[in-house]
Coordinates of C-alpha atoms and ligand atoms in Angstrom, one line a residue:
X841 CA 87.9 -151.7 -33.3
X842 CA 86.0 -149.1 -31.0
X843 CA 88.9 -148.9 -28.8
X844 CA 91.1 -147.7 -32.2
X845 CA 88.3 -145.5 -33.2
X846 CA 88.6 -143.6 -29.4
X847 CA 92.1 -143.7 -29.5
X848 CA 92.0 -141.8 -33.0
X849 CA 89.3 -139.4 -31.2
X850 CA 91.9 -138.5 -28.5
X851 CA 95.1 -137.9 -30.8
X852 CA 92.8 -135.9 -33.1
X853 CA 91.3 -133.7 -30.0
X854 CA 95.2 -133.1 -28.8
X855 CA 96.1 -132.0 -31.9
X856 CA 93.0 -128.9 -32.2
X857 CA 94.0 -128.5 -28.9
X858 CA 97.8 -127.5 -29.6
X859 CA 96.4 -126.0 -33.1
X860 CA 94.0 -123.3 -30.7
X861 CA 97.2 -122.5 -28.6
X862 CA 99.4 -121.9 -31.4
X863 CA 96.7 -119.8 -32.9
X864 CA 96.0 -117.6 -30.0
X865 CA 99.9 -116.8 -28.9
X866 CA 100.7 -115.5 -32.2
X867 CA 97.9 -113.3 -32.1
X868 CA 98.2 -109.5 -33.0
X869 CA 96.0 -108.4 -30.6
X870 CA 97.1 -107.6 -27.1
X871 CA 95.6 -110.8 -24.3
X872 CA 95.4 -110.0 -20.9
X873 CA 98.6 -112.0 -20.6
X874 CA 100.5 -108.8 -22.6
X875 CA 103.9 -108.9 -21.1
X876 CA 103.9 -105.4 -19.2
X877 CA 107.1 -102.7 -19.2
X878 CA 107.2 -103.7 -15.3
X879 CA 110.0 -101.6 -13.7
X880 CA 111.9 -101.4 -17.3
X881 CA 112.4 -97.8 -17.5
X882 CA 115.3 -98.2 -19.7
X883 CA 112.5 -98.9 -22.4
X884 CA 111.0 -95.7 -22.2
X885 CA 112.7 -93.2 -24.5
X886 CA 112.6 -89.6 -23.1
X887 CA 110.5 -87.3 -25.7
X888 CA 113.0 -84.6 -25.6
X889 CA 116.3 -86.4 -26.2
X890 CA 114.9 -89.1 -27.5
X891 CA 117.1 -91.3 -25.5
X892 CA 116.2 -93.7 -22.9
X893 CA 115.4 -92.2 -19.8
X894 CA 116.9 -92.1 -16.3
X895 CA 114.3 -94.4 -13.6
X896 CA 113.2 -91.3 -11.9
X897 CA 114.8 -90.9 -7.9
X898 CA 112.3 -92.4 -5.7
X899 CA 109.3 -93.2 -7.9
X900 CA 107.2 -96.1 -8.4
X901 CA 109.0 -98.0 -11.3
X902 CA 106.0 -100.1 -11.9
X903 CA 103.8 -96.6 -12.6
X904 CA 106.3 -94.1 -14.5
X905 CA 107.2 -95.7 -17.1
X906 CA 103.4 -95.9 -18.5
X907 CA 101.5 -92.9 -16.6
X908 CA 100.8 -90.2 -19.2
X909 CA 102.1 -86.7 -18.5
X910 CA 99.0 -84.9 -17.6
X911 CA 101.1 -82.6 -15.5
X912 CA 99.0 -79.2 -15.6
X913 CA 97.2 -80.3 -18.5
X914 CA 93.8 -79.4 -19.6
X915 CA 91.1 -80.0 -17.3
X916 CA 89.2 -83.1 -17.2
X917 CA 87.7 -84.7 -19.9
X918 CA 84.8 -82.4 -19.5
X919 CA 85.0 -79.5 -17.6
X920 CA 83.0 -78.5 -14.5
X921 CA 82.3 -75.4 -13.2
X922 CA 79.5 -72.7 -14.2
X923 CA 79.3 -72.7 -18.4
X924 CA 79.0 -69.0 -20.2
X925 CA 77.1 -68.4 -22.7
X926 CA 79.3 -68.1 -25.8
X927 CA 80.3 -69.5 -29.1
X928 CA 82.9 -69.6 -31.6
X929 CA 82.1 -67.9 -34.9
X930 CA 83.5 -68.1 -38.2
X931 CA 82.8 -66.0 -41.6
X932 CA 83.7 -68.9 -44.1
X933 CA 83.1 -70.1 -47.6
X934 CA 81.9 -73.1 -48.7
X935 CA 85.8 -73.2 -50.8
X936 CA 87.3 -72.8 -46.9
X937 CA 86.2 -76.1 -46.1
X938 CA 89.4 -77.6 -45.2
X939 CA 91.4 -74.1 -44.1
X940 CA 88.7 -74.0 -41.5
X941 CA 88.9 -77.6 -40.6
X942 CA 92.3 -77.3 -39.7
X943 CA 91.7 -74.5 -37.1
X944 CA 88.7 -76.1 -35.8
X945 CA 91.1 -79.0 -35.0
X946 CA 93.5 -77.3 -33.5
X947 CA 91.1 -75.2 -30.9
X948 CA 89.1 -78.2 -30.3
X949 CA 92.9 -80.1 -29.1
X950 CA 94.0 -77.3 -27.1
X951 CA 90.9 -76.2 -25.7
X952 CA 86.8 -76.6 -27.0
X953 CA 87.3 -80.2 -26.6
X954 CA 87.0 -80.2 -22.5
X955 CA 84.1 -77.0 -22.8
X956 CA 82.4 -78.3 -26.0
X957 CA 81.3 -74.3 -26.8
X958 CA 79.2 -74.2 -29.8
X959 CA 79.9 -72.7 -32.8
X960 CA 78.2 -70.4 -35.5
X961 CA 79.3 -70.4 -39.2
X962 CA 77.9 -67.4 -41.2
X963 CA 78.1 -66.9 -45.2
X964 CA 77.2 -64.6 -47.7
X965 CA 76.0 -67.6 -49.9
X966 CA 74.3 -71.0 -48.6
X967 CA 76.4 -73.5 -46.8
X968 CA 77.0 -76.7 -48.8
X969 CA 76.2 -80.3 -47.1
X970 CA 79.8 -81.3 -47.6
X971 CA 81.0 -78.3 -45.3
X972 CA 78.3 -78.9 -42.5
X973 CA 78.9 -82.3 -42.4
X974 CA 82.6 -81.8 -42.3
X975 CA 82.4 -79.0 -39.3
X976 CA 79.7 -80.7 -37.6
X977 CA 81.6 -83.7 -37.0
X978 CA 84.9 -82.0 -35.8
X979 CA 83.2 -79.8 -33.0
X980 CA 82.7 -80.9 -29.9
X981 CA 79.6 -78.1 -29.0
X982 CA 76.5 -77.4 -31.8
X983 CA 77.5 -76.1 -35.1
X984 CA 75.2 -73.7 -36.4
X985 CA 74.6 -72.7 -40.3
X986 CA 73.3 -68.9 -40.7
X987 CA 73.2 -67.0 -44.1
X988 CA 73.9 -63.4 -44.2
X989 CA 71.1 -60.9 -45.7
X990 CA 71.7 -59.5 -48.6
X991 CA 71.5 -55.8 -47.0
X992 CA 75.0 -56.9 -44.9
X993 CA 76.3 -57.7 -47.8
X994 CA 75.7 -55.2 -50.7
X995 CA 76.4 -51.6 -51.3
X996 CA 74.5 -49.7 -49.3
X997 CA 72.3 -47.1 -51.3
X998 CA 74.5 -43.8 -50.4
X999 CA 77.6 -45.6 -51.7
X1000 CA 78.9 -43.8 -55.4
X1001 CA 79.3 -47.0 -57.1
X1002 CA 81.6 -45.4 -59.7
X1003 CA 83.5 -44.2 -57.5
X1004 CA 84.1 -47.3 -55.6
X1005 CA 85.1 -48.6 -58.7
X1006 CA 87.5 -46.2 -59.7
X1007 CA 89.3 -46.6 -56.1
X1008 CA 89.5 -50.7 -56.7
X1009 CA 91.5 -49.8 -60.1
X1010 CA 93.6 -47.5 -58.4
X1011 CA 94.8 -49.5 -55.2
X1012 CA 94.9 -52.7 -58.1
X1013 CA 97.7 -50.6 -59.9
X1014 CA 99.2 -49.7 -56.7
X1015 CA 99.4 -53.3 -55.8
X1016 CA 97.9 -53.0 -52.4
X1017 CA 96.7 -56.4 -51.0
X1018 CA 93.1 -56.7 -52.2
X1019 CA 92.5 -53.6 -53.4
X1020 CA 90.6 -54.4 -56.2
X1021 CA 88.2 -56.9 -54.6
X1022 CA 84.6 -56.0 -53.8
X1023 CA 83.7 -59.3 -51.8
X1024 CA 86.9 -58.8 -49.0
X1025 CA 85.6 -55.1 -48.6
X1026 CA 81.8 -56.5 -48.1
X1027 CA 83.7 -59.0 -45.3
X1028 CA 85.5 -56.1 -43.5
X1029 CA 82.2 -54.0 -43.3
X1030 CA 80.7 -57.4 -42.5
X1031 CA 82.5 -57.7 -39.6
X1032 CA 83.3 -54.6 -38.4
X1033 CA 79.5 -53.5 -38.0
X1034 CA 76.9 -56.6 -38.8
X1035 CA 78.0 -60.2 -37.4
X1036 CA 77.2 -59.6 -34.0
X1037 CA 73.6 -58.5 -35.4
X1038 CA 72.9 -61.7 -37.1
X1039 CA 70.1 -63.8 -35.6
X1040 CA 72.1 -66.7 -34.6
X1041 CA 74.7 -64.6 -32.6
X1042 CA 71.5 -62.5 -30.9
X1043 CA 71.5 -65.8 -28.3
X1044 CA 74.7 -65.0 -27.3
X1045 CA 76.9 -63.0 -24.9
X1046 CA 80.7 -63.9 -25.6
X1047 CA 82.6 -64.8 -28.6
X1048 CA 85.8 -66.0 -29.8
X1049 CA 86.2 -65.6 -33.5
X1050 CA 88.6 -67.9 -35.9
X1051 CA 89.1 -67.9 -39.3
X1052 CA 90.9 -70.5 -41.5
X1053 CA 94.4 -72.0 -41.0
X1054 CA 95.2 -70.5 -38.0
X1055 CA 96.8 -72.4 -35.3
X1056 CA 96.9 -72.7 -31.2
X1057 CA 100.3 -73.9 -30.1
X1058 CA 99.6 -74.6 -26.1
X1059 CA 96.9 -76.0 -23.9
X1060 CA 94.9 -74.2 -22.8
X1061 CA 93.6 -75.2 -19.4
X1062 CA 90.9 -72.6 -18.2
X1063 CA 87.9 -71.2 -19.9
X1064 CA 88.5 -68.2 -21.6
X1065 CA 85.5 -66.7 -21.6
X1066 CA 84.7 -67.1 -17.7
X1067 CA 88.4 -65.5 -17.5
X1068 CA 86.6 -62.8 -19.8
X1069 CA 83.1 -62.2 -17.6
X1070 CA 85.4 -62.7 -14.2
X1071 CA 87.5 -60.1 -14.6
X1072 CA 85.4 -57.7 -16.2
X1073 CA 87.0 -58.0 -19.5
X1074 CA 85.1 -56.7 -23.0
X1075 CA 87.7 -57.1 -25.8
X1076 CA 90.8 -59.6 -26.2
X1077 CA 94.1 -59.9 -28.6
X1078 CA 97.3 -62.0 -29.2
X1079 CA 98.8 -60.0 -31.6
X1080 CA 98.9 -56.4 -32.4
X1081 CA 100.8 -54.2 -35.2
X1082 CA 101.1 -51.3 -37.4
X1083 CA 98.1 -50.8 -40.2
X1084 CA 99.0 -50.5 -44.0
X1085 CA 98.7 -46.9 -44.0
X1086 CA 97.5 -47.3 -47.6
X1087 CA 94.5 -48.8 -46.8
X1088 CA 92.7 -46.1 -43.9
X1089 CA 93.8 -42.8 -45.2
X1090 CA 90.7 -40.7 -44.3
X1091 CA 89.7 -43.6 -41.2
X1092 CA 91.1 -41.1 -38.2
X1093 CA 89.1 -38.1 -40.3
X1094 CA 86.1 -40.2 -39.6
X1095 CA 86.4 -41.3 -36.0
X1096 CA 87.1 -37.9 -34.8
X1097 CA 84.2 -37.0 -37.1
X1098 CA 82.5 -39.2 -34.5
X1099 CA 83.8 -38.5 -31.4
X1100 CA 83.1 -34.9 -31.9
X1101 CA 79.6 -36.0 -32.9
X1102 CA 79.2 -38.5 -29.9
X1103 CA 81.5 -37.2 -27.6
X1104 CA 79.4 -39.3 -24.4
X1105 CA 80.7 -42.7 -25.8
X1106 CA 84.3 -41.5 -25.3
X1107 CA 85.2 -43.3 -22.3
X1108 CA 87.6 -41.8 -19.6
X1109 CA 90.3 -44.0 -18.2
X1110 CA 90.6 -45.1 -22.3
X1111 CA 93.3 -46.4 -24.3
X1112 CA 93.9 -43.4 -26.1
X1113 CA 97.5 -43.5 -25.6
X1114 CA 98.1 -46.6 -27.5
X1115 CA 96.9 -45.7 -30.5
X1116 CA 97.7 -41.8 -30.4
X1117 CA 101.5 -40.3 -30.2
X1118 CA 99.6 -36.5 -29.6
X1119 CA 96.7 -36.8 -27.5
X1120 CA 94.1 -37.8 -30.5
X1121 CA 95.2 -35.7 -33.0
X1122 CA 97.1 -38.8 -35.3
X1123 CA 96.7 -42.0 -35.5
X1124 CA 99.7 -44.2 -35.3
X1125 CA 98.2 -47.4 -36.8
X1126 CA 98.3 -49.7 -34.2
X1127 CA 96.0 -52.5 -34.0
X1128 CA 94.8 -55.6 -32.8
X1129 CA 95.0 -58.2 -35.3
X1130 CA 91.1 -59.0 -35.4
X1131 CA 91.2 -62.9 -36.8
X1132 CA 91.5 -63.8 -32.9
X1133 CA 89.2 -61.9 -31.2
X1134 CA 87.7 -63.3 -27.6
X1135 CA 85.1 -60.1 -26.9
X1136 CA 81.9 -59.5 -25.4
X1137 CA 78.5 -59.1 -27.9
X1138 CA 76.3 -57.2 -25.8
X1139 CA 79.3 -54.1 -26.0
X1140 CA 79.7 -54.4 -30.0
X1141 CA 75.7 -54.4 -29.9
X1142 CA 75.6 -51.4 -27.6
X1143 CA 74.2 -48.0 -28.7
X1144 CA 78.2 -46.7 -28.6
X1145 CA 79.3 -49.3 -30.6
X1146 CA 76.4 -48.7 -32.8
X1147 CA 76.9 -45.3 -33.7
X1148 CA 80.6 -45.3 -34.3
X1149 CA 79.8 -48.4 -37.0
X1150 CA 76.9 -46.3 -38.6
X1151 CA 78.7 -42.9 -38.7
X1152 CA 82.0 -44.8 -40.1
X1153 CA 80.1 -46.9 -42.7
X1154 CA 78.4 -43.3 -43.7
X1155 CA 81.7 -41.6 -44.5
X1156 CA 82.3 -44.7 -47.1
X1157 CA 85.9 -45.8 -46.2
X1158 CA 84.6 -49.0 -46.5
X1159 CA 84.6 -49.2 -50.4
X1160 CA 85.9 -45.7 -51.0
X1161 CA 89.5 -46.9 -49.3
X1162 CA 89.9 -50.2 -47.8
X1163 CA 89.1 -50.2 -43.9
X1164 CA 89.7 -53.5 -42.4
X1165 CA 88.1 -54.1 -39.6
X1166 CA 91.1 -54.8 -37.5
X1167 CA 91.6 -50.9 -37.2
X1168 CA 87.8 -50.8 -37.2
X1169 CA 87.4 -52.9 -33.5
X1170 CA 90.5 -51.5 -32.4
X1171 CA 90.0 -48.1 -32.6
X1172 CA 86.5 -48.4 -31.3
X1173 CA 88.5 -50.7 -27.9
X1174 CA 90.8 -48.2 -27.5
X1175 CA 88.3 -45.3 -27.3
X1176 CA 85.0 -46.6 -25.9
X1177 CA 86.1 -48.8 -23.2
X1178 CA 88.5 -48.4 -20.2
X1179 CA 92.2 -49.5 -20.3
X1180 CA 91.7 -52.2 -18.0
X1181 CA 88.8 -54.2 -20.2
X1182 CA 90.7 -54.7 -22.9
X1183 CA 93.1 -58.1 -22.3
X1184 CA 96.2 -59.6 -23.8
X1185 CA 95.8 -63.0 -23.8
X1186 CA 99.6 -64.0 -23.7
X1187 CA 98.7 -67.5 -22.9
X1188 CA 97.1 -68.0 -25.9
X1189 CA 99.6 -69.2 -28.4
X1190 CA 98.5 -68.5 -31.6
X1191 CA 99.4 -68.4 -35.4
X1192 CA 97.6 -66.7 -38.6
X1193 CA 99.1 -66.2 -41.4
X1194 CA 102.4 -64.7 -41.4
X1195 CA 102.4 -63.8 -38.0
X1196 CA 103.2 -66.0 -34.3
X1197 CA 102.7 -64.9 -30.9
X1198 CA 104.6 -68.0 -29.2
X1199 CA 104.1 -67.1 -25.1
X1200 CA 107.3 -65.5 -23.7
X1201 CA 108.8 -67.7 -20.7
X1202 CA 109.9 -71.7 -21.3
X1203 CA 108.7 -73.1 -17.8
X1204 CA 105.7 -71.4 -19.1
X1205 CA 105.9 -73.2 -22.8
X1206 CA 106.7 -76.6 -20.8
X1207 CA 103.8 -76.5 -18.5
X1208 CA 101.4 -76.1 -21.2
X1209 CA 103.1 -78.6 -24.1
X1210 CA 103.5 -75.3 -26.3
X1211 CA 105.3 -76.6 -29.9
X1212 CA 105.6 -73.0 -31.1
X1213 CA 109.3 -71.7 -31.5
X1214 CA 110.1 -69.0 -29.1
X1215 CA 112.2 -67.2 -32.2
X1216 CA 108.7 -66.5 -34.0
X1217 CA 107.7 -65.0 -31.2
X1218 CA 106.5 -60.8 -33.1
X1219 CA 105.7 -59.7 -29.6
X1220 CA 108.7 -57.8 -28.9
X1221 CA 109.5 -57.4 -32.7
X1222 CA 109.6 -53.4 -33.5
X1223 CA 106.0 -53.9 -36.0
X1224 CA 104.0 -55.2 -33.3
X1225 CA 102.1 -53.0 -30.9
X1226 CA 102.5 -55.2 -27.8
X1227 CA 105.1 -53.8 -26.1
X1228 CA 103.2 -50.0 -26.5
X1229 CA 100.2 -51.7 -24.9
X1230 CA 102.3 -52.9 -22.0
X1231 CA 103.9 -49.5 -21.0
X1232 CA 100.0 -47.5 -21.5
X1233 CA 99.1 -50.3 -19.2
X1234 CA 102.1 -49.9 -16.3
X1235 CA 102.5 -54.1 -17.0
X1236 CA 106.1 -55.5 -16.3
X1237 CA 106.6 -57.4 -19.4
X1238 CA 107.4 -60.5 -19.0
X1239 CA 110.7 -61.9 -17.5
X1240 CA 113.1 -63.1 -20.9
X1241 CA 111.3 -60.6 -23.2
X1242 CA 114.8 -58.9 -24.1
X1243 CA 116.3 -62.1 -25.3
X1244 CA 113.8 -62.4 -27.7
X1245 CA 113.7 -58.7 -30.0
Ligands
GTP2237 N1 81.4 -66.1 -46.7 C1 82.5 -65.4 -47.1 N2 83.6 -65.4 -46.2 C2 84.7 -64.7 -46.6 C3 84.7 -64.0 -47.8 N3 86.0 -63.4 -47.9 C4 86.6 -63.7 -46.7 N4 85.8 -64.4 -45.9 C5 86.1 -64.9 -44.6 O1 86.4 -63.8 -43.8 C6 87.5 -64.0 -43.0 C7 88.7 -63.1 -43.3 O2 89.1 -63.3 -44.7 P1 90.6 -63.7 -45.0 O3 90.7 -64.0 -46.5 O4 91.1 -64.7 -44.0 O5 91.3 -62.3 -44.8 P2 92.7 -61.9 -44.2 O6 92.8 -62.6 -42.9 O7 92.8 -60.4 -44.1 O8 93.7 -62.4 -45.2 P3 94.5 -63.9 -45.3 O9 95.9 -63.5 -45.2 O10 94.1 -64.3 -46.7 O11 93.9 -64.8 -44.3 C8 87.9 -65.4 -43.1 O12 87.2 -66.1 -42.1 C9 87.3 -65.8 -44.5 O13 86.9 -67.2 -44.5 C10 83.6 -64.1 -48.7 O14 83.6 -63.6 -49.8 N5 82.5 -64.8 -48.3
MG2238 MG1 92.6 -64.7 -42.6

């Protein structure tokens, strides 16, 4: 009987035994025992075709087919080197919550997330939890919450407020492209002359600026902003083009107003050329396109800076016409600091809204895994600036540019 009774132990033993082995081979979870791709590079589809790929002439079979492509890629996972003291900043609404988490993806991808810079959201009205907790956790630095006073956001007292009215019915009727709001006109003065003031920005030197639903189509691989401090750089763009004429009638009035006023904060060796056809006595519209911006705070808080904002915002464009502040910065570049401190960043690939600069040159678009089509390219379009700035400059522009106009 106790023989029987071990006998049943045994069979019953075998049989958990060859349950547990049945059990862990049909597992879903890879074992250590994971049959590798070893030397199968037939298995391996090639991204661009999409077709298997060739085994590559003299490499290691057992290491191609599964070593990522880091190929002059972004730097390691956190960068080394000397740090700058910058930040990203955004002027957003609470209602731009997930505009602005898109573009905070796409720079933290192709760039923040190996320098982890911090970043400053300002508003006009107090930041909800749901957008700080959303931002917070999607970059890679400190996010930091400031409101804006209500004196850098209001009319200011010498402002004719029926005036300013009158002007928003007029450019409604027209049809021009928010002429009759009072809150975008409070965000171009905003930025043209107050969010390098505000205290969160005062702890800072550099910044890049982004705004909603704007897009980065390469790596980039270097830090920007030591690229900035390095080579003496104060103000960057990607794209450039003509101003809605419209919209700045009496602006060139006003800065040769100032200049004539201030004529010490006229640099020589400007840009003068690129936005002048006669030596300063038009304006031909050009501008950088100031949602991407990459510039240096301590020049936009300068006494030159300064008093070009103050005298502009005095001769009331700012709600008596509708001066964005794209003209605004540019202008103020072009004239108040030398040719060479101003950069085009053509390495940044970069998309608002409906405008692309996509990075002329392929090997260039390989090297740095762009995904922007070449044909969207505006660089070398007749409306954009770019090429002007390249002949004021004496640059070669770069080799293919013809192919794409
Ligand atoms: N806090 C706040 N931010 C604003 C307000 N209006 C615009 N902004 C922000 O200011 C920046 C510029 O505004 P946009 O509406 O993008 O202006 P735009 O780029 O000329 O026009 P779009 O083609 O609509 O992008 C963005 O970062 C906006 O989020 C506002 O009333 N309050
Ligand atoms: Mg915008």
């Amino acid at each position: 009987m106790a023989g029987q009774q071990r006998y049943l132990r045994y069979i019953v033993f075998a049989l958990a035994i060859i349950l547990l082995f049945f059990i862990s081979s049909s597992s879903s979870v890879p074992s250590a025992q994971w049959p590798s791709y070893k030397g199968d590079q037939s298995a391996v589809a090639d991204p661009t075709t999409n077709k298997p790929a060739a085994p590559l002439a003299g490499a290691d079979k057992d290491s191609t087919a599964t070593t990522p492509n880091t190929q002059n890629g972004l730097p390691p996972a956190t960068a080394g080197g000397e740090r700058m003291n910058a930040t990203f900043v955004t002027l957003a609404r609470n209602s731009d919550i997930w505009d602005i988490a898109e573009s905070i993806r796409h720079i933290e991808d192709r760039f923040n997330r190996k320098f982890h810079y911090d970043w400053v959201f300002l508003n006009d009205d107090d930041f909800n939890d749901e957008f700080k907790k959303i931002t917070t956790a999607l970059v890679s630095g400190t996010a930091k919450y400031g409101k804006i006073p209500k004196e850098h956001w209001s009319f200011p007292d010498f402002i004719d407020q029926d005036r300013a009215a009158k002007v928003r019915e007029e450019m409604k009727e027209k049809k021009i492209i928010y002429g009759d709001s009072i809150s975008y006109r409070h965000m171009c003065r905003y930025e043209s002359g107050f969010f390098f003031r505000h205290p969160l920005m005062l702890d800072y030197e550099w910044y890049w600026r982004v705004e909603p639903s704007v897009k980065l189509f390469c790596d980039i691989d270097y830090d920007t902003f030591k690229f900035m401090a390095d080579h003496k750089k104060k103000y960057s763009f990607t794209l450039s083009l003509y101003e809605y004429v419209e919209t700045i009638p009496t602006l060139w009035d006003a800065v040769k107003n100032f200049t004539s006023v201030y004529p010490q904060h006229v640099v020589d060796g400007n840009s003068m050329k690129w936005i002048s056809e006669d030596d300063g006595k038009t304006y031909n519209h050009c501008h950088f396109w100031s949602n991407f911006e990459i510039g240096n705070l301590n020049w936009l808080r300068s006494q030159a800076y300064i008093d070009y904002f103050t005298s502009l915002d005095h001769a009331g464009g700012f709600f008596y016409e509708r001066w964005g502040d794209a003209p605004v910065h540019s202008i103020a570049a072009a004239l108040m600091l030398k040719k060479e401190e101003i950069h085009f960043f053509n390495d940044i690939a970069y998309y608002h809204v409906p405008f692309t600069h996509c990075p002329t040159g392929e090997q260039y678009r390989l090297d740095h895994k762009c995904s922007c089509n070449p044909k969207d390219n505006f660089d070398w379009n007749g409306y954009s600036c770019t090429a002007r700035f390249y002949e004021i400059n004496g640059m070669d522009k770069p080799a293919g540019y013809e192919k794409e106009q």
